[in-house]
Short mmCIF file of C-alpha atoms in Angstrom, two decimals:
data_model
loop_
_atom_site.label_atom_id
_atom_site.label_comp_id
_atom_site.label_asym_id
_atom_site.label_seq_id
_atom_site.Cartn_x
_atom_site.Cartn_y
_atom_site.Cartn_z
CA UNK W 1 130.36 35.29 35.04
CA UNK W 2 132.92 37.50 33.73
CA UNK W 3 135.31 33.66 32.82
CA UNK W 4 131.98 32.80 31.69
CA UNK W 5 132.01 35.28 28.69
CA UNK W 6 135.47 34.59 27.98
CA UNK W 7 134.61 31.22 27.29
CA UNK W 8 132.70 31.49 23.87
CA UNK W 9 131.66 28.04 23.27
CA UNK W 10 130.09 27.94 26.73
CA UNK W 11 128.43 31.15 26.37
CA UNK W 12 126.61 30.48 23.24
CA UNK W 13 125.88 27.06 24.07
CA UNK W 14 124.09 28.04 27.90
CA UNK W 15 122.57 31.20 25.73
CA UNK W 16 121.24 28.77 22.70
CA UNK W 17 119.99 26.81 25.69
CA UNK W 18 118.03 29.84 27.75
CA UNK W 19 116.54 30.84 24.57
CA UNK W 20 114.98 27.59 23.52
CA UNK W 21 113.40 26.79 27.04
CA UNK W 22 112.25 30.78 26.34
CA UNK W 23 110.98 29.59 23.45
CA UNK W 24 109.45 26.76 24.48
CA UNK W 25 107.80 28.64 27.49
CA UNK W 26 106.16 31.33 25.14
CA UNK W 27 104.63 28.09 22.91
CA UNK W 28 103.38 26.21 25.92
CA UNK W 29 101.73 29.26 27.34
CA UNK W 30 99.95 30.78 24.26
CA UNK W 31 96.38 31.44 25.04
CA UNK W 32 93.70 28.91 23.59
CA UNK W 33 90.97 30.86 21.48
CA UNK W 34 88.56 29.35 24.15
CA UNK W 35 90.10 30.62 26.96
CA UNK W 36 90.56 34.29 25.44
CA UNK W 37 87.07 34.74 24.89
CA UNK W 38 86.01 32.88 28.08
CA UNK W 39 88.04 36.00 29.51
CA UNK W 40 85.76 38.87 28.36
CA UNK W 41 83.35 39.04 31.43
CA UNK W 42 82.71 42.64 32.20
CA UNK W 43 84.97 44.69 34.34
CA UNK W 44 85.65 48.03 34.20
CA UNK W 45 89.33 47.47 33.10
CA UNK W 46 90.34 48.77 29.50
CA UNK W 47 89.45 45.68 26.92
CA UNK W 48 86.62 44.48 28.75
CA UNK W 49 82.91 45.12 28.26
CA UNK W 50 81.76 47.66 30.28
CA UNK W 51 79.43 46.64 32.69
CA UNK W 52 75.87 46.86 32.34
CA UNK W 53 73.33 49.06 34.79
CA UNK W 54 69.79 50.42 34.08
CA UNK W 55 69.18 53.77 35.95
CA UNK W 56 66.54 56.16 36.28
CA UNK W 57 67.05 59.38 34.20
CA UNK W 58 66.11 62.97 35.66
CA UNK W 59 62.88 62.68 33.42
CA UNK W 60 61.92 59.70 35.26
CA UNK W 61 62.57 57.18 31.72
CA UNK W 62 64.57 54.54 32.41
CA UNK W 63 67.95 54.09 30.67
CA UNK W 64 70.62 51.22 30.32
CA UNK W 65 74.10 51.06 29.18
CA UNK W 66 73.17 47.89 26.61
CA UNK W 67 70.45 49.96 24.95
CA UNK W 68 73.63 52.42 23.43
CA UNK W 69 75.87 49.48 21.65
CA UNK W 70 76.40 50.66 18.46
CA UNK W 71 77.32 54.37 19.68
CA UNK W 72 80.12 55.07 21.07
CA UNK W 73 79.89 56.17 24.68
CA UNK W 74 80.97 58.20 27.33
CA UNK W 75 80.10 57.24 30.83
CA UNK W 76 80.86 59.83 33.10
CA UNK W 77 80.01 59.57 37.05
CA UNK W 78 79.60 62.49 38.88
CA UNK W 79 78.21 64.62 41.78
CA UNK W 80 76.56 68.55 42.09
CA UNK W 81 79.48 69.40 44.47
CA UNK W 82 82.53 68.23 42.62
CA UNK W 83 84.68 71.08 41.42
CA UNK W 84 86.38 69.20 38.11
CA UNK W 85 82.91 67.80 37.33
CA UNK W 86 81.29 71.00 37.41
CA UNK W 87 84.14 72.29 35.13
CA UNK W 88 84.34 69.57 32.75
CA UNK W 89 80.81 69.01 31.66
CA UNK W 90 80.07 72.36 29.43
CA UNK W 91 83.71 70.46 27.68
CA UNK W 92 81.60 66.99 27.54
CA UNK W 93 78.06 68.99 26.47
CA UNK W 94 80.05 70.88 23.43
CA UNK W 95 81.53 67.46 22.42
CA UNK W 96 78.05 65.89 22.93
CA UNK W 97 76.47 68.20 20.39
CA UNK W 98 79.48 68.39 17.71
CA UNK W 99 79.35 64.38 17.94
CA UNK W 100 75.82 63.07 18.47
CA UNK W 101 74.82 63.19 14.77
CA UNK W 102 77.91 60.56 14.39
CA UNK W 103 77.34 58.41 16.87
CA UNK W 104 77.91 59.63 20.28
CA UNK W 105 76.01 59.39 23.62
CA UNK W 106 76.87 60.40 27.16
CA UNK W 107 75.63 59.06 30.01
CA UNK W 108 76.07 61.31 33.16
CA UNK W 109 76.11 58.63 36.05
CA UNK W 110 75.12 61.02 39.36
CA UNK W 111 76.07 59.73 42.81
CA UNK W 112 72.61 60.52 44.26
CA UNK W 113 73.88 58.56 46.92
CA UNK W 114 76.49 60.81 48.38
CA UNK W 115 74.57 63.99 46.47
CA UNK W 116 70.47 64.86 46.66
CA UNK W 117 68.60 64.56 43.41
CA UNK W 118 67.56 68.49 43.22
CA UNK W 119 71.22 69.43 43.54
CA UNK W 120 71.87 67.34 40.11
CA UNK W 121 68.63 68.64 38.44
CA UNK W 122 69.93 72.62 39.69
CA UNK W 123 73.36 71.89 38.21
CA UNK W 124 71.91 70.31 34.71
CA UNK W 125 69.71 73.44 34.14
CA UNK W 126 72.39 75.85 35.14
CA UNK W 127 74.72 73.90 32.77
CA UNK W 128 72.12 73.46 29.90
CA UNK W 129 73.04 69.41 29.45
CA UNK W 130 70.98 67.71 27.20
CA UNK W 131 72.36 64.49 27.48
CA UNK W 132 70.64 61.97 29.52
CA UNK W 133 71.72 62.11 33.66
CA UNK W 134 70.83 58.77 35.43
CA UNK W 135 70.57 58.73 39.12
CA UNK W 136 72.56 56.12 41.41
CA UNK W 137 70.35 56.43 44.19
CA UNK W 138 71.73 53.73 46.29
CA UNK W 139 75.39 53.80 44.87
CA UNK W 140 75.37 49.90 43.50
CA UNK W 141 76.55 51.20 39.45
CA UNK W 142 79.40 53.42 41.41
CA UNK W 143 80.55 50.53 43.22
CA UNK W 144 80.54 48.24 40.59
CA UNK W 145 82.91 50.80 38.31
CA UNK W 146 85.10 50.70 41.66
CA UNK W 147 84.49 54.44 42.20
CA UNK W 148 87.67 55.82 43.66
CA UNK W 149 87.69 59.40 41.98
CA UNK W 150 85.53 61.98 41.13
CA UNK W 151 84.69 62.40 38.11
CA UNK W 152 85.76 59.31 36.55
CA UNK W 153 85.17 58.75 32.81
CA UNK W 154 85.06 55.44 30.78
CA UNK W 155 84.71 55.61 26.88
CA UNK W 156 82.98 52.81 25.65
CA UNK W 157 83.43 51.85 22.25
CA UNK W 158 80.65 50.40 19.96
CA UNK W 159 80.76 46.57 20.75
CA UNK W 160 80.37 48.28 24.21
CA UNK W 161 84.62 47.52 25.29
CA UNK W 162 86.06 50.06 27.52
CA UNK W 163 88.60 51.69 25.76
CA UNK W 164 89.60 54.47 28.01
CA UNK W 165 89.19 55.19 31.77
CA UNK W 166 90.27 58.57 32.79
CA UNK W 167 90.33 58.76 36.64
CA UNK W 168 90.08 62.74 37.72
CA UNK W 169 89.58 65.49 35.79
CA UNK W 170 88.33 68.05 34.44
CA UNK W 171 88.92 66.90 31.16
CA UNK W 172 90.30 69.23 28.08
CA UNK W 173 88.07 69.24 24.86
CA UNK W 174 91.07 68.46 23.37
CA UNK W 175 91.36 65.19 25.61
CA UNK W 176 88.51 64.07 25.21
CA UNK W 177 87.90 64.90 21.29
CA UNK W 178 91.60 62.58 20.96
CA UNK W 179 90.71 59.87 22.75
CA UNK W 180 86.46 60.11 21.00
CA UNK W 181 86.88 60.86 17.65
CA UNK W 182 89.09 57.39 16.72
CA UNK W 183 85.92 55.22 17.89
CA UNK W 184 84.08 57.12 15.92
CA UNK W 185 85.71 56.56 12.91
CA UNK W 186 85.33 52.93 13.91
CA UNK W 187 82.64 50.91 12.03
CA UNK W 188 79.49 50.36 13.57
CA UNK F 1 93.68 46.97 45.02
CA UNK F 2 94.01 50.01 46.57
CA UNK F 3 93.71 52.67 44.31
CA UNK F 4 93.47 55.43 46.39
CA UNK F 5 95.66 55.66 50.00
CA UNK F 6 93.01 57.83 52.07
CA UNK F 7 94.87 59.61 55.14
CA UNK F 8 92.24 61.66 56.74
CA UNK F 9 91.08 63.94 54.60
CA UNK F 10 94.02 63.77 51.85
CA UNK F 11 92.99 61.13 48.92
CA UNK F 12 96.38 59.91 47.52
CA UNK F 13 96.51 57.98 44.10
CA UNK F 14 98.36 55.08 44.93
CA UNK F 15 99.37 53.72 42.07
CA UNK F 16 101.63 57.09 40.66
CA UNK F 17 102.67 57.48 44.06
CA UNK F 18 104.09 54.20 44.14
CA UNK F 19 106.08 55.15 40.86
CA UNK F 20 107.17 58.29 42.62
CA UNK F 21 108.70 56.52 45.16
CA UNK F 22 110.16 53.63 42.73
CA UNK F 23 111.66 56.52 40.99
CA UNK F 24 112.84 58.53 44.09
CA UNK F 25 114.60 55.00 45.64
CA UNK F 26 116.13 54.18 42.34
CA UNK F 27 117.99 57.70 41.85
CA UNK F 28 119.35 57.03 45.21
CA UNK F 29 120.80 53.61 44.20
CA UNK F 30 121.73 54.88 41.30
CA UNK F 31 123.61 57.54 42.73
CA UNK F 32 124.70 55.42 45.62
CA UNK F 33 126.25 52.47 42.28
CA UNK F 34 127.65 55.36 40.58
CA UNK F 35 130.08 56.57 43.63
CA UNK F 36 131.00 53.14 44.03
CA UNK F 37 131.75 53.46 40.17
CA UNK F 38 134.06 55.97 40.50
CA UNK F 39 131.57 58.16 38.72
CA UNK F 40 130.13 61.85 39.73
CA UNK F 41 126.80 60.89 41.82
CA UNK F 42 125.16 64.03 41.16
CA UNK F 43 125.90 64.02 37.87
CA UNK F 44 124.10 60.78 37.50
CA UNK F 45 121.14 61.60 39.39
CA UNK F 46 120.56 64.80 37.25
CA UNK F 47 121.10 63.17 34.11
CA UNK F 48 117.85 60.71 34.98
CA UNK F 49 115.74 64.29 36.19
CA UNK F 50 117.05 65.41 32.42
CA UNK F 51 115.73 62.25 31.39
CA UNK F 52 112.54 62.15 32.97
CA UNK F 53 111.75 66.19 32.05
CA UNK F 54 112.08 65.40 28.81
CA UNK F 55 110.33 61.97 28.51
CA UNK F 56 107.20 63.79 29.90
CA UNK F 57 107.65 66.48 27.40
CA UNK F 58 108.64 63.91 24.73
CA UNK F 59 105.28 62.02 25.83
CA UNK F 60 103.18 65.07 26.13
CA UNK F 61 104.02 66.32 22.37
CA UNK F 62 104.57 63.32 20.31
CA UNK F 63 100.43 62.60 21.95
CA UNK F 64 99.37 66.22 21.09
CA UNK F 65 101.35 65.78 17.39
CA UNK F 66 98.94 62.44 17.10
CA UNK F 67 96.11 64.50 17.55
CA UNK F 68 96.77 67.21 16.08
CA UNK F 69 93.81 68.28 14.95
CA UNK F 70 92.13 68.00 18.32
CA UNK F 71 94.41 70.48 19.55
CA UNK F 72 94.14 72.90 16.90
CA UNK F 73 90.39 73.49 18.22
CA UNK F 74 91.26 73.54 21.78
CA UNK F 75 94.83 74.66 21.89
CA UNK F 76 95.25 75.11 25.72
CA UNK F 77 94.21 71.62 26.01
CA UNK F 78 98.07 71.13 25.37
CA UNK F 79 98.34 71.99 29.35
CA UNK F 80 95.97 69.72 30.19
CA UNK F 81 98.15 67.21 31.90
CA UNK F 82 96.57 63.37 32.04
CA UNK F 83 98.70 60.05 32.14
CA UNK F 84 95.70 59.08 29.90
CA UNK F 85 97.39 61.44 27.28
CA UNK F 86 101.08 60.64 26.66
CA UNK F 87 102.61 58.78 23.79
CA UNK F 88 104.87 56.11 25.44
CA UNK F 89 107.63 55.70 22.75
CA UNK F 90 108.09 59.34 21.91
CA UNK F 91 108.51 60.06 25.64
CA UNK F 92 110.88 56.95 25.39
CA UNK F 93 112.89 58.32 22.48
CA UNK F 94 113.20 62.13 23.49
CA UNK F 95 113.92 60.88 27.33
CA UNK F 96 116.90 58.13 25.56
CA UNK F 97 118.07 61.38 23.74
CA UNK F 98 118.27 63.98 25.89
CA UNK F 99 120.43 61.11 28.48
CA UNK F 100 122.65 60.46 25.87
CA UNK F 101 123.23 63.99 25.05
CA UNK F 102 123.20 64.98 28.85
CA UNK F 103 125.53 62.47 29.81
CA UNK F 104 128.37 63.02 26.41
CA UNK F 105 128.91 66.86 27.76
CA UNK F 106 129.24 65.63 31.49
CA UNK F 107 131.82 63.60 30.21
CA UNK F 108 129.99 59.95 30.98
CA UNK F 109 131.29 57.17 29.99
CA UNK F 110 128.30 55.12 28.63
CA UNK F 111 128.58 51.90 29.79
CA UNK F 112 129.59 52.46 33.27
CA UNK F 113 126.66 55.10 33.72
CA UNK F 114 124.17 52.35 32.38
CA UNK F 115 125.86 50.42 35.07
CA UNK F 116 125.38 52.77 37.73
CA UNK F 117 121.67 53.28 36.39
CA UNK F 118 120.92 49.63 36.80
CA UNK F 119 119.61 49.23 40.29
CA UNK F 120 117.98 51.99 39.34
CA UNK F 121 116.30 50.20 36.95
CA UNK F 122 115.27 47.39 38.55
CA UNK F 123 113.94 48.74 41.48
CA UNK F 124 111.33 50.67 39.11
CA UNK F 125 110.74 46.85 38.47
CA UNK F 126 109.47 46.53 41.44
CA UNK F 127 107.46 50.00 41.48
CA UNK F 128 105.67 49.15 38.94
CA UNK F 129 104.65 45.56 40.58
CA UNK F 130 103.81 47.99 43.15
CA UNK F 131 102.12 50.49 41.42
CA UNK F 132 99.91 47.46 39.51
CA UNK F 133 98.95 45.96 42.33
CA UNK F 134 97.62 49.45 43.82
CA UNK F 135 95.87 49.96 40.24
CA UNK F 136 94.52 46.46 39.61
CA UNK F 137 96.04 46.11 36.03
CA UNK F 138 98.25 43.39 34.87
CA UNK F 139 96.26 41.59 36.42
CA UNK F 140 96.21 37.59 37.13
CA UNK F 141 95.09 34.35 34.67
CA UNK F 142 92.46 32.61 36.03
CA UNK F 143 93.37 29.69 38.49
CA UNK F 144 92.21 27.39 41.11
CA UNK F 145 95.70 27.54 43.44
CA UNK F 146 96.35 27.95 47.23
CA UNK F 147 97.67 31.27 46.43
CA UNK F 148 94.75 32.87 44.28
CA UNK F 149 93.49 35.95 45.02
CA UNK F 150 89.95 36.89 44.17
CA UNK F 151 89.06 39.54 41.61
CA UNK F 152 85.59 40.04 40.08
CA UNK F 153 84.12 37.20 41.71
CA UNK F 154 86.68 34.92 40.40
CA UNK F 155 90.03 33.58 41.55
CA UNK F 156 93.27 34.43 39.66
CA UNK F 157 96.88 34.36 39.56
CA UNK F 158 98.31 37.23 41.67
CA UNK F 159 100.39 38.38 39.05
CA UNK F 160 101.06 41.48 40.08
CA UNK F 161 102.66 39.66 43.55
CA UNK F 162 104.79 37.74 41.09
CA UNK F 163 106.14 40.78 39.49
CA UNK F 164 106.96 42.76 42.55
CA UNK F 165 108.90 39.35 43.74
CA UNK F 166 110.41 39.15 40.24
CA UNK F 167 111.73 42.30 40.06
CA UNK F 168 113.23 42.09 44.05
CA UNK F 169 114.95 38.72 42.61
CA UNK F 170 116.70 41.05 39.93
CA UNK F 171 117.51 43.36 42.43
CA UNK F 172 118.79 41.18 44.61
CA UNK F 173 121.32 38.66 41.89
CA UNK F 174 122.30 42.36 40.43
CA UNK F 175 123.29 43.02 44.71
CA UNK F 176 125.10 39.69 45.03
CA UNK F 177 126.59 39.19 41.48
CA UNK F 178 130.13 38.63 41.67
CA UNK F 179 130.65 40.39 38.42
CA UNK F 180 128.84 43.32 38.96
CA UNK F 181 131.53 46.15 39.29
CA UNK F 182 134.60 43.92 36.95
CA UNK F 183 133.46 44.81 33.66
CA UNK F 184 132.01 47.63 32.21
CA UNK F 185 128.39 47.53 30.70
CA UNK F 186 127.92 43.62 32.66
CA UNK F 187 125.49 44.84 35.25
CA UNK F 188 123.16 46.96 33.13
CA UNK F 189 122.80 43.93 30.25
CA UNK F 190 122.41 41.79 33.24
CA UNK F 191 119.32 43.91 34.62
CA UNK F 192 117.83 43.95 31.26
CA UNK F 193 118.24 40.38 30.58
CA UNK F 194 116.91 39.61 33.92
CA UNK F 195 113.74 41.72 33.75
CA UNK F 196 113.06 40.20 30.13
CA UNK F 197 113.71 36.58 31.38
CA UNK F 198 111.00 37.62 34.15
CA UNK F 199 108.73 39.14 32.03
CA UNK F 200 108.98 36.18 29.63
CA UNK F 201 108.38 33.67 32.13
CA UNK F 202 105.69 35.79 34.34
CA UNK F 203 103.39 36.90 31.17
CA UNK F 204 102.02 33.28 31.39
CA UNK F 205 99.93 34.01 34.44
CA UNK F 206 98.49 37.31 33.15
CA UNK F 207 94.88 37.36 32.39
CA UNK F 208 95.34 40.69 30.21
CA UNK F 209 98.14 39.87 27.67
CA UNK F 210 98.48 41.48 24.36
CA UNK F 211 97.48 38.44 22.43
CA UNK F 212 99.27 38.28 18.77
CA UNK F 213 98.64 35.66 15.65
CA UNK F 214 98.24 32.35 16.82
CA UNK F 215 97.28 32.99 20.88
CA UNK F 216 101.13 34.13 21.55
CA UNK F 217 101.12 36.79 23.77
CA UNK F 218 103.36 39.88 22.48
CA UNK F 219 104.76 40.85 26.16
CA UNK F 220 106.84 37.36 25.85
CA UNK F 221 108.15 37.69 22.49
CA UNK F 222 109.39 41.17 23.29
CA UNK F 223 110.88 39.99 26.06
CA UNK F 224 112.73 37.16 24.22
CA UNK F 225 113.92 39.18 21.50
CA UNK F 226 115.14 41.80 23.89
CA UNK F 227 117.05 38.52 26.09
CA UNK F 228 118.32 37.56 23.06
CA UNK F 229 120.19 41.07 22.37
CA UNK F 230 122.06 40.66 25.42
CA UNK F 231 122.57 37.40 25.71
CA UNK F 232 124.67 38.62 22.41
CA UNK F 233 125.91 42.13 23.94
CA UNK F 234 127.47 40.26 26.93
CA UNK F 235 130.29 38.44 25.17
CA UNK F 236 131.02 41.67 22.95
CA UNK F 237 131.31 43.44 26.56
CA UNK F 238 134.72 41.17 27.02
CA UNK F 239 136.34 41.37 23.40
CA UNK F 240 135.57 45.60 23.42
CA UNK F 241 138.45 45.42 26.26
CA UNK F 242 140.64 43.16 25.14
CA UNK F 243 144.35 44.10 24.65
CA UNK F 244 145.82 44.91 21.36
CA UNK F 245 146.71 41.86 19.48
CA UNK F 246 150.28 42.65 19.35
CA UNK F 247 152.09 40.09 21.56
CA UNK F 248 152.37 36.99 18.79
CA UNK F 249 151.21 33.79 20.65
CA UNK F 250 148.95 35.63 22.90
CA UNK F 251 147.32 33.08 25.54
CA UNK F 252 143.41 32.67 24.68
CA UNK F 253 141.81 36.40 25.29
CA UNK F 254 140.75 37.73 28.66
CA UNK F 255 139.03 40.30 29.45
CA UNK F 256 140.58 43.18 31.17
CA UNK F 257 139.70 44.22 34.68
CA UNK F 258 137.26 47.35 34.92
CA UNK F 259 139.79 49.12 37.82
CA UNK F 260 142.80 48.27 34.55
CA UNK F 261 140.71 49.93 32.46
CA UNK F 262 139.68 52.82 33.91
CA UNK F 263 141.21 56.01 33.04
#
C-alpha cells in the first residue's frame, strides 16, 4: 500500500475510481418516495407511529391512543410495585398540570397483568394523578411496546410519531420538560 | 433482539453492555497496537478513559446548555443521568479535546497514537453492530431474501448482522495489512476509510435511514465525504516524511520507513 501512495497517478486514479462507484452506490440506493412512506407502519421505534391500543381507564371509560393526535403525548407503562415508577410520577403529574392547557396528555399504561387493579387505584389516590390510568389486564399493549423495562416512557408527538423512548427511570422534571416542551412548540 | 440479558434475578441491558465490552476489548488492542508501536501502553489506555470522562461530561452539559431553561426549574435534574439526554457532538468535541490535550503533555506523537487507537476503533465497529442488534435499531430494509429475518411481522434485511460482519472485515484487513506498522498515521486513515466505505455501502439495506432532499440517505453521503478526506490524507501521509530536497537529481520520492523515522 505504502508503494501505492508513492505512486500519485495511481493513487488518485484508484481513489477517483472508489469514489464514483461510491457515488454511484448512494444514487442507485436512494429511497423512492413510495417506499419511504410504505415504511411508516407502527412500531414502537423512534420515527414511527406509535402503535394504537384502546384500554379501560380506572373510571371504567374507555380510552385509545388515536383519540389524543393532536396533543402531544406521554405514554408511560407502569406497575404499583415499581420503585422508579412510584418516584417518577408526582415528576410526570407536575408536568401534566403545567402542560395540559398547551397540549399535553399522559397516558399511564398499568401492567394489571403482572400487578392487581386495587394496587394501581391505592397508588393513584396516594399520588393524587389526575391523568387518565388505563389497565392492561391481559398484558397484549405491553407486549406490543416490547416491554423490557419498567417504567418505560414513549413521547408521542402530535401526528402521533414516537419521538422519544426512555427505557428506565425515574425520570428528572428536567428530562422530561427537555425532551416535552419542543413538541409542544410544534404546530398542531 | 434481546434487549435485556436476564441471568436469574439480575436484568442486564444488553445493548450498553455490549458497548461496555466493545469499549473494554478495544482499550486492550489499543494498548496491546501501541506497545507494538513503541509507544507507552498505559499512557494510551488512559488517554481514551480521559477521553471518554470527558465526552460524557461534554455530552451531559452541552444537552443541559440546550435546555437550559428546563434545568433552571429543576436544577438537580443535571444528575439525572439518561443516554436519552446527551448531546452527541459536544460530547464528541470536548472528548476530541481533552485527547488531544491529554496526549501533547504525555508527549504523544499524534499520528502514531491514532494508529495505536485504531483497532480500537474498529472493534467499537463491531460493538455497536452488537449493541444494535441487542437494541433492535438500525434496523433492516424490507426484503424477500434467504437470509431475512423477521421483524414486526415483516421480513427485512438483517442489517445489523451486516454491520457486525462489516466492522470484523475492518478489523481483520487493519490485522493483515501489510502496511499497517510502516508509516505513521496509515492504519488509523485506513480504519476510517474502511468503516465509511462500509457504512456507505451497508446504509442501502437500512430500513431507518436519515433520508435527505431527493430520497438520498444522509448516513451515505457522510460517509463518502469522510472516504473522500482520506482517500486525500493518505498520500500526504508519504510526502510529510519525505527527505529534505537537498540531494539535486533525487530519484522519484519515497517515503521513509516508520522504524527510520522514529526518534
Amino acid at each position: 500500500m505504502v508503494r501505492l501512495l508513492n505512486d500519485t497517478r495511481r493513487w488518485r486514479l484508484l481513489s477517483l475510481a472508489v469514489l464514483l462507484l461510491g457515488t454511484g452506490w448512494v444514487w442507485a440506493s436512494r429511497v423512492p418516495p413510495s417506499v419511504a412512506d410504505a415504511g411508516q407502519f407502527p412500531n414502537t421505534h423512534v420515527g414511527f407511529p406509535a402503535p394504537d391500543f384502546a384500554l379501560e381507564t380506572l373510571d371504567g371509560a374507555t380510552t385509545s391512543l388515536a383519540g389524543q393526535r393532536g396533543n402531544v403525548l406521554i405514554v408511560n407503562l407502569w406497575a404499583s410495585w415499581c420503585g422508579p415508577c412510584r418516584a417518577e410520577m408526582p415528576t410526570i403529574q407536575r408536568l401534566y398540570d403545567a402542560r395540559r392547557e398547551e397540549g399535553l396528555t399522559v397516558l399511564a399504561v398499568h401492567g394489571t397483568f403482572q400487578d392487581s387493579e386495587a394496587g394501581a387505584r391505592a397508588f393513584a389516590e396516594e399520588l393524587g394523578l389526575t391523568f387518565p390510568i388505563v389497565l392492561d389486564r391481559d398484558g397484549a399493549v405491553s407486549r406490543r411496546y416490547q416491554l423490557h423495562a419498567l417504567p418505560s416512557t414513549f413521547i408521542v408527538d402530535r401526528k402521533g410519531i414516537i419521538r422519544e423512548v426512555i427505557l428506565g427511570g425515574p425520570l428528572s422534571e428536567a428530562t422530561l420538560q427537555s425532551k416535552v416542551d419542543p413538541l409542544l412548540e410544534e404546530a398542531p | 433482539m434481546f434487549p435485556v440479558l436476564q441471568i436469574g434475578s439480575i436484568a442486564l441491558p444488553a445493548a450498553p453492555l455490549a458497548l461496555l465490552l466493545g469499549v473494554w476489548t478495544g482499550v486492550w488492542l489499543a494498548e496491546r497496537e501501541a506497545v507494538q508501536l513503541g509507544l507507552n501502553g498505559d499512557a494510551v489506555a488512559s488517554l481514551v478513559l480521559i477521553g471518554l470522562v470527558a465526552g460524557l461530561i461534554g455530552a451531559r452539559v452541552g444537552y443541559v446548555a440546550q435546555h437550559l431553561g428546563s434545568y433552571l426549574t429543576d436544577p438537580l435534574g443535571v444528575l439525572s443521568l439518561n443516554p436519552a439526554t446527551l448531546a452527541l457532538l459536544p460530547g464528541l468535541l470536548l472528548g476530541g479535546s481533552a485527547m488531544q490535550i491529554a496526549g501533547q503533555r504525555k508527549l504523544l506523537p499524534l499520528w502514531r497514537t491514532l494508529d495505536a487507537l485504531a483497532p480500537g476503533l474498529a472493534m467499537l465497529g463491531v460493538a455497536v453492530g452488537v449493541a444494535h442488534l441487542a437494541s433492535g435499531d438500525a434496523f433492516g430494509a424490507p426484503a424477500q431474501l434467504p437470509w431475512s429475518i423477521m421483524l414486526w411481522e415483516e421480513a427485512c434485511h438483517p442489517s445489523q448482522i451486516y454491520e457486525i460482519v462489516g466492522a470484523l472485515l475492518v478489523l481483520m484487513i487493519w490485522r493483515w495489512s501489510p502496511s499497517r506498522q510502516q508509516l505513521d498515521g496509515v492504519s488509523f486513515l485506513l480504519v476510517v476509510a474502511l468503516s465509511a466505505a462500509a457504512r456507505v455501502f451497508l446504509e442501502a439495506f437500512r430500513g431507518d435511514s436519515w433520508i435527505i432532499a431527493g430520497g438520498l440517505r444522509g448516513a451515505q453521503l457522510v460517509g463518502l465525504a469522510v472516504l473522500a478526506l482520506c482517500l486525500a490524507a493518505l498520500p500526504r501521509l508519504t510526502q510529510r516524511t519525505l527527505p529534505p530536497p537537498s540531494v539535486a537529481g533525487a530519484a522519484e520520492p519515497t517515503c521513509v520507513a516508520r522504524q527510520e523515522t522514529a526518534p
